[in-house]
Coordinates of C-alpha atoms and ligand atoms in Angstrom, one line a residue:
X1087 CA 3.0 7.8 31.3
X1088 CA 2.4 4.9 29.0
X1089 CA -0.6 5.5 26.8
X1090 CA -1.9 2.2 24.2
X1091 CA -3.6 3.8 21.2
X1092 CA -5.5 1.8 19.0
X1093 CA -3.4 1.2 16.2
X1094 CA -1.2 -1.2 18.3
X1095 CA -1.4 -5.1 18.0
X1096 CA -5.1 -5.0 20.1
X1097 CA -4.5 -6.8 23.4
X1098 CA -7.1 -9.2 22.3
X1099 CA -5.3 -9.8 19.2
X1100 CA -1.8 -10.7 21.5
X1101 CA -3.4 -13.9 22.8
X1102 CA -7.4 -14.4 22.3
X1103 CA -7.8 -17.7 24.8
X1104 CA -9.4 -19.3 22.1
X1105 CA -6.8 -18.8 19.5
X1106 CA -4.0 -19.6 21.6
X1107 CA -5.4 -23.0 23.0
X1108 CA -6.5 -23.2 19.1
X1109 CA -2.2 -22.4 18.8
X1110 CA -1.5 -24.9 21.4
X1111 CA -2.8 -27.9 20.4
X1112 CA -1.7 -26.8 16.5
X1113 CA 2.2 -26.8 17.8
X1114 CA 1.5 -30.0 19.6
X1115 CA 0.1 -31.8 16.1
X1116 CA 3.5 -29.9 14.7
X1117 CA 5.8 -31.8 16.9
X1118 CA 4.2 -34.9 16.7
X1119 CA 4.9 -35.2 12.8
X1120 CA 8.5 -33.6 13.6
X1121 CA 8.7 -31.2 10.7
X1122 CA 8.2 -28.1 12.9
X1123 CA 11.5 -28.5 14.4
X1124 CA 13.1 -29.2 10.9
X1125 CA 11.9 -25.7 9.8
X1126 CA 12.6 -23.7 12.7
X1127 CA 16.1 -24.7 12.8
X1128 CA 16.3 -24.1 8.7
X1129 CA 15.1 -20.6 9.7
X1130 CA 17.9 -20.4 12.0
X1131 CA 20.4 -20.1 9.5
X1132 CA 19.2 -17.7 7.4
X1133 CA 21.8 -15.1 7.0
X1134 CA 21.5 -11.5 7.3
X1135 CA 20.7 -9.1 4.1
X1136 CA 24.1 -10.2 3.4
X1137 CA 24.6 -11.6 0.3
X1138 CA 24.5 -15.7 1.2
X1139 CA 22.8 -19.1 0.9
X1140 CA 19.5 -18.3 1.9
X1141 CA 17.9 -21.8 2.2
X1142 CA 13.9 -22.3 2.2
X1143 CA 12.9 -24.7 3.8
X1144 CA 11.7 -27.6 1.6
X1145 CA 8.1 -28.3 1.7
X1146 CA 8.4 -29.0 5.4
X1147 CA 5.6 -26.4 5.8
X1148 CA 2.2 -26.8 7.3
X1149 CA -0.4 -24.6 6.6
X1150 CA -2.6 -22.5 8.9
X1151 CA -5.8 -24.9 8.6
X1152 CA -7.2 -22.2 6.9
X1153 CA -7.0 -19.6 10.2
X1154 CA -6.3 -16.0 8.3
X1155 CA -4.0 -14.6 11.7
X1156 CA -2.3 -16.5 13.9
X1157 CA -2.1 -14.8 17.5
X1158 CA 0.8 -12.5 18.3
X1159 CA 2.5 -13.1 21.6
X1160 CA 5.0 -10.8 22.8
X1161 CA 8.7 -12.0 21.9
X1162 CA 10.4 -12.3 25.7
X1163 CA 12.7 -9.5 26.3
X1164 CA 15.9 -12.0 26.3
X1165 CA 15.6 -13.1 22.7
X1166 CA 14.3 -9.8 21.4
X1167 CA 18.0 -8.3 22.8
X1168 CA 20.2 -11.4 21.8
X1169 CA 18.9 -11.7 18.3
X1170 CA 19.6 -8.5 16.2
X1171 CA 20.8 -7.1 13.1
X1172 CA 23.3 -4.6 13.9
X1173 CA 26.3 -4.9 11.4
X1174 CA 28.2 -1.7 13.1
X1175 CA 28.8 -4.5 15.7
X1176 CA 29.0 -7.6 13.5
X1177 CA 27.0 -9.6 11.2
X1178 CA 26.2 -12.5 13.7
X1179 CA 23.1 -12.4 15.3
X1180 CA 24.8 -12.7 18.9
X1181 CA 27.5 -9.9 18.1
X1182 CA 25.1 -7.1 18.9
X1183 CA 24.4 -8.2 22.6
X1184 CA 28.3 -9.2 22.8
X1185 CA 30.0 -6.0 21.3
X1186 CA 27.8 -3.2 21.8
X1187 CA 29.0 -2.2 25.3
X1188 CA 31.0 -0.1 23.7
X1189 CA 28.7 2.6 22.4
X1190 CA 28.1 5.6 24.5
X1191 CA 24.9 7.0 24.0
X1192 CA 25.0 9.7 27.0
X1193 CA 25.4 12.5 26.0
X1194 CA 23.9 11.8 22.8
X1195 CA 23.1 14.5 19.9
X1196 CA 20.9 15.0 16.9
X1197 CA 21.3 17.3 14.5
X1198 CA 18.1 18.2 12.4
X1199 CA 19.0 19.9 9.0
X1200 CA 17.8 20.0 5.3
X1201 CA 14.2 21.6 4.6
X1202 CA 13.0 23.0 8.4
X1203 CA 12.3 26.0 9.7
X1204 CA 14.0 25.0 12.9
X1205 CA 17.4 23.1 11.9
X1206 CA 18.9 22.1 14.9
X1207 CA 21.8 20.7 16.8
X1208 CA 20.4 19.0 20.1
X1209 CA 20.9 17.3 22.9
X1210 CA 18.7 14.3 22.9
X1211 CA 16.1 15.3 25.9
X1212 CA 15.6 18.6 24.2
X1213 CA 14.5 16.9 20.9
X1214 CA 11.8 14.9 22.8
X1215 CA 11.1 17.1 25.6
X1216 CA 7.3 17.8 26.5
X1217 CA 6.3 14.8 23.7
X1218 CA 4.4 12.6 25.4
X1219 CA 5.7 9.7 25.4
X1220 CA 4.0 6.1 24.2
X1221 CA 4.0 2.4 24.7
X1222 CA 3.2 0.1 21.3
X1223 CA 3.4 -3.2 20.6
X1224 CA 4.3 -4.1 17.2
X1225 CA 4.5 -6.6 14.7
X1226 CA 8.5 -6.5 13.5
X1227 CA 9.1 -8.5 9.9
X1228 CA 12.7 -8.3 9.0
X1229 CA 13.7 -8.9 5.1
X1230 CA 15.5 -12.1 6.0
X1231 CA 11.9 -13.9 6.7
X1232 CA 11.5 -13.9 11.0
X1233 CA 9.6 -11.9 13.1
X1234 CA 9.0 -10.9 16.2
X1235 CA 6.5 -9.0 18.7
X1236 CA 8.3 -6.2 20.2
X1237 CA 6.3 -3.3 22.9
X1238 CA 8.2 -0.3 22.6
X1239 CA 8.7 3.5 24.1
X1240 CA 9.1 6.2 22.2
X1241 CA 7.5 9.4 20.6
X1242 CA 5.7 9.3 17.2
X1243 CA 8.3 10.9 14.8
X1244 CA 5.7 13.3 13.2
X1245 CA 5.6 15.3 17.0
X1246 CA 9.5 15.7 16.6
X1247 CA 8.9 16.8 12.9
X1248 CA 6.3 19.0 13.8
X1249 CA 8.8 20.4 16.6
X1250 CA 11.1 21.6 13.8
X1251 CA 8.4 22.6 11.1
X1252 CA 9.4 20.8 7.7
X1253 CA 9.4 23.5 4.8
X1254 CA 6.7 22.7 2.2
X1255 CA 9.3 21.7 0.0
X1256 CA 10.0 19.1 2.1
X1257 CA 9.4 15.4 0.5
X1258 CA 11.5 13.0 2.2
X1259 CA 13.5 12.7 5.8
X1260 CA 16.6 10.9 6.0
X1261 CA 18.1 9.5 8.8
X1262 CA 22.0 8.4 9.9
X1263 CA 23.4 6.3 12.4
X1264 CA 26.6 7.4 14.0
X1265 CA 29.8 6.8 12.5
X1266 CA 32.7 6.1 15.0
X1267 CA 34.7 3.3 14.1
X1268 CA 36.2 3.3 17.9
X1269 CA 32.5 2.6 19.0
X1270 CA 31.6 0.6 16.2
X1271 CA 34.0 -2.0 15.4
X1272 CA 32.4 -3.4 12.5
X1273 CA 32.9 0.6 10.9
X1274 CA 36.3 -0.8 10.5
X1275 CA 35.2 -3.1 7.8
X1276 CA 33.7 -3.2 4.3
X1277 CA 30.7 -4.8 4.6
X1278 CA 28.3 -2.0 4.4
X1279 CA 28.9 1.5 3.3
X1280 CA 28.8 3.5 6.2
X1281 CA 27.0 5.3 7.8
X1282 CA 24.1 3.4 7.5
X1283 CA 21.4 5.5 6.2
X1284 CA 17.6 5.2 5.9
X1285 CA 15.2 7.4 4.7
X1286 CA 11.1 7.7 4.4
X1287 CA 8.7 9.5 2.5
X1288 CA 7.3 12.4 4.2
X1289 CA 4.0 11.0 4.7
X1290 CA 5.0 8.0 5.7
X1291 CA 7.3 9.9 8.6
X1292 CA 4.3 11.4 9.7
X1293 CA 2.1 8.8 9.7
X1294 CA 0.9 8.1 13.8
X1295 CA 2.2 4.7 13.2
X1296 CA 5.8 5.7 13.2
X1297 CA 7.6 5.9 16.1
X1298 CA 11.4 7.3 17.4
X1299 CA 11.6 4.5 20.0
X1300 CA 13.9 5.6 22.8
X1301 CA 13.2 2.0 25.0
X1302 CA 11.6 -1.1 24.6
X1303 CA 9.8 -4.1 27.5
X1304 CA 9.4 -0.7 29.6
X1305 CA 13.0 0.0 29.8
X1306 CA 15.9 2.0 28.2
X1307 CA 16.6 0.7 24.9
X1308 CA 19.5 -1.6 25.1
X1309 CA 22.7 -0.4 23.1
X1310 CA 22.1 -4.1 20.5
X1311 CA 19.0 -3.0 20.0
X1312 CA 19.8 0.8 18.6
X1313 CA 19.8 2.8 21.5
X1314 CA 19.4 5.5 22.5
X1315 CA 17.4 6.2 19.3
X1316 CA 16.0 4.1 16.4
X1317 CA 13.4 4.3 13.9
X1318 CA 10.3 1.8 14.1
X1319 CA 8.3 1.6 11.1
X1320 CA 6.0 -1.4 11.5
X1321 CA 4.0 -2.0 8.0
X1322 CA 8.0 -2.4 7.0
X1323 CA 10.9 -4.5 7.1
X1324 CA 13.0 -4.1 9.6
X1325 CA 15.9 -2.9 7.6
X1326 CA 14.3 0.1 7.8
X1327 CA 14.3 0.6 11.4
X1328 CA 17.5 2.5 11.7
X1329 CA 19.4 2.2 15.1
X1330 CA 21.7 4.9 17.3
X1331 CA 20.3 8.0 15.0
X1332 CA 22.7 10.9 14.8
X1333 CA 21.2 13.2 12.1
X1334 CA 18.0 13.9 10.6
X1335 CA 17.8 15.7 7.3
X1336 CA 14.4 17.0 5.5
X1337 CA 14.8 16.9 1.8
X1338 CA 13.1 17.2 -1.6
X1339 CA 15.1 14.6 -3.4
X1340 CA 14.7 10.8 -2.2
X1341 CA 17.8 9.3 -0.7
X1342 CA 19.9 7.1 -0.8
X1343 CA 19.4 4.2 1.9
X1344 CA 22.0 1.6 2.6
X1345 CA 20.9 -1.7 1.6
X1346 CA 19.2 -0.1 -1.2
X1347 CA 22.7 0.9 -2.3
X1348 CA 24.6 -2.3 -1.4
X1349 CA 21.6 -4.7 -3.4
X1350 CA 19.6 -2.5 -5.6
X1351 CA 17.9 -5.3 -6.8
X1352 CA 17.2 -6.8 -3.4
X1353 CA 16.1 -4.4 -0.9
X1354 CA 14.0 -1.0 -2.4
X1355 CA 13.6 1.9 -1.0
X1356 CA 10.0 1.1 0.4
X1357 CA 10.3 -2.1 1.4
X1358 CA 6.8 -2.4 2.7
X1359 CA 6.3 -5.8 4.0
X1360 CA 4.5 -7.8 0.9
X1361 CA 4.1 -11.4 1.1
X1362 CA 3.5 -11.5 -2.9
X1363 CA 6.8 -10.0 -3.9
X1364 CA 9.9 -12.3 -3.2
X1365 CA 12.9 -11.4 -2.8
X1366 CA 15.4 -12.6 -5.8
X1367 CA 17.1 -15.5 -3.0
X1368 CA 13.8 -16.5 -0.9
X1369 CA 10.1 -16.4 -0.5
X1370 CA 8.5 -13.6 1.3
X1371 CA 5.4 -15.5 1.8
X1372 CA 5.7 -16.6 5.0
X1373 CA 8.1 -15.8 8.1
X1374 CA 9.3 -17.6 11.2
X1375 CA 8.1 -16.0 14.7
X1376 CA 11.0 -16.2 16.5
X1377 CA 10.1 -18.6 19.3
X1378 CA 7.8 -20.8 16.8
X1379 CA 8.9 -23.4 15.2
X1380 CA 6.5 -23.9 11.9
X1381 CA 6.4 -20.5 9.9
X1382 CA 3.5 -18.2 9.3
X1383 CA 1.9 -16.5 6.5
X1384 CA 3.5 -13.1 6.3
X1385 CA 0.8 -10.6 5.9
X1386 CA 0.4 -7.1 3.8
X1387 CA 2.0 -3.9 5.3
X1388 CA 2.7 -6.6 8.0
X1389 CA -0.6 -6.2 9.2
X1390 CA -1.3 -2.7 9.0
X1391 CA -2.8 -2.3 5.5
X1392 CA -5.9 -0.6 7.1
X1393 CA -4.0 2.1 8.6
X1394 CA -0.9 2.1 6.0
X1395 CA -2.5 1.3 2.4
X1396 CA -3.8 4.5 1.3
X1397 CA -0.2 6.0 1.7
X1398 CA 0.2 3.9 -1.9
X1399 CA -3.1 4.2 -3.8
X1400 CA -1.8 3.8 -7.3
X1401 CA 1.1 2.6 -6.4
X1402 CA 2.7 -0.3 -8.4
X1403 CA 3.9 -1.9 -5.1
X1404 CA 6.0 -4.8 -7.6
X1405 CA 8.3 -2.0 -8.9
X1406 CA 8.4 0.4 -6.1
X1407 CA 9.3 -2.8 -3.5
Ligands
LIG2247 N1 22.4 1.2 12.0 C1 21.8 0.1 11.7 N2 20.5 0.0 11.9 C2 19.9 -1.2 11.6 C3 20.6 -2.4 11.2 C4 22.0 -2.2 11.1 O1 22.7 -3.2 10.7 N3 22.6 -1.0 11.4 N4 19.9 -3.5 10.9 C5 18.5 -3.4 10.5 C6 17.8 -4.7 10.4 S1 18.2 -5.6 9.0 C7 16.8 -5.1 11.3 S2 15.9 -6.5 11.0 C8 16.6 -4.3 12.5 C9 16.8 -5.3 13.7 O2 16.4 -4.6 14.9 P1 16.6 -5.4 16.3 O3 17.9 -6.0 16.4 O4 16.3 -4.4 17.4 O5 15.5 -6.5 16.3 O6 17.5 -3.2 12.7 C10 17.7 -2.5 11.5 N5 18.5 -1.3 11.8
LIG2248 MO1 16.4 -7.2 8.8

């Protein structure tokens, strides 16, 4: 059964009528001074975390008109599974869709060690068995300045925690994608350490906001887009969303994550979505809604400060990006 809670995208927030004829009439005033078009296909280019040329576009920007949210529109299903940051299968955006036919994710197991009560070696449909399951919609902000509007199926991670009991030593879960080189052809190479490797804060984990997605659009997740089990942790960049999970490993000592570890200075260990801290090569200010063609304020926590901010009271969100 597919249950919307409250804390997804509200479905008058997808496309209020107003807004969006508001929207229409905005991205017709865009074309007719044909700088949308130059920024979109700027955007385009932009190259994964990758070290790269990361251009910004220059000053071909329009602003909002002082509207503080644009409307959110769910990204169709075809560019949502042909656009993806997977480097197990290449660092292109269309290798994903193109190589990962090779992944087998049936039968498909998780091991669950570190701090639990309940460590655990399972097969897949035990781990989520008897959670009910739920449909969200969220905002997704990767690192590299786009976006999209994804609905996905899953199971908020803190039910599988609580399935295991985390010891109260427990601080921090780490998670692992597979490593099979014969699956993953782009294991074979140097570009990232490997496995990938992501990790979150306890409370974060738990938070109702993060989900285990197991599908997306109402269907199985597709293998490009992580199946047949990522991490989705909206209020952060989609680095973090680790894809095809393997192992999950409660822990009092904070991790090491991938990116963090290829580009210290580039990609922290939070990496909560904040438009005032640019990354070293680009501005995090604003993002391109994949599908739009002028770019958009980026907002705090992506948009879920009001659920998310508290996890950080007295934080110093600049240092601890
Ligand atoms: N294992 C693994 N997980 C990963 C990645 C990756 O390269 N390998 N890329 C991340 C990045 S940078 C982003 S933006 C999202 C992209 O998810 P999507 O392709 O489903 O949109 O997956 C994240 N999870
Ligand atoms: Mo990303």
């Amino acid at each position: 059964m597919l249950i919307r809670r409250p804390d997804d995208i509200p479905p008058d927030e997808i496309t209020p009528e107003a807004v969006y004829r508001d929207r229409r009439r905005f991205l017709g005033a865009a074309g007719t001074l044909g700088i949308g078009l130059a920024t979109g296909l700027v955007s385009t280019n932009l190259l994964a975390c990758a070290p790269g040329e990361v251009q910004e576009s220059a000053g071909g920007e329009v602003e909002a008109g002082g509207q503080p949210a644009l409307p959110d529109e769910v990204t169709p299903y075809e560019t949502a599974t042909t656009y993806n940051n997977f480097y197990e299968f290449g660092t292109d955006k269309e290798d994903p869709a193109k190589n990962a036919g090779t992944l087998r994710t049936r039968p498909w197991s998780v091991v669950v060690e570190g701090m639990v009560k309940r460590p655990a070696t399972v097969a897949l449909e035990d781990l989520l068995k008897g959670i009910t399951p739920v449909e969200r919609t969220y905002r997704m902000r990767c690192v590299e300045a786009w976006s999209m509007v994804i609905p996905w199926l899953g199971v908020p991670l803190r039910d599988v925690l609580a399935r295991v009991e985390p010891l109260p030593s427990a601080r921090f879960v780490e998670f692992t994608t597979l490593y099979d080189p014969k699956q993953m052809p782009g294991q074979r190479g140097g570009v990232l350490p490997w496995p990938y490797k992501e990790a979150l804060r306890l409370d974060e984990a738990q938070h109702p906001l993060t989900l285990l997605a197991t599908g997306m659009y109402g269907k199985t997740l597709p293998n490009q887009n992580g199946a047949p089990l990522r991490l989705v942790v909206p209020w952060k960049y989609g680095f973090k969303g680790i894809k095809s999970i393997v192992r999950i490993r409660l822990t009092d000592k904070q991790p090491r994550t991938t990116w963090n570890d290829a580009a210290p200075s580039e990609y922290g260990f939070y990496a909560n979505v904040n438009p005032a801290v640019d990354h070293p090569r680009w501005s995090q200010a604003r993002e391109r809604r994949i599908g739009e063609f002028r770019r958009r304020p980026t907002l705090p926590f992506n948009g879920y400060g009001e659920q998310v901010a508290s996890l950080y009271s007295g934080m110093d969100l600049r240092r601890n990006y």
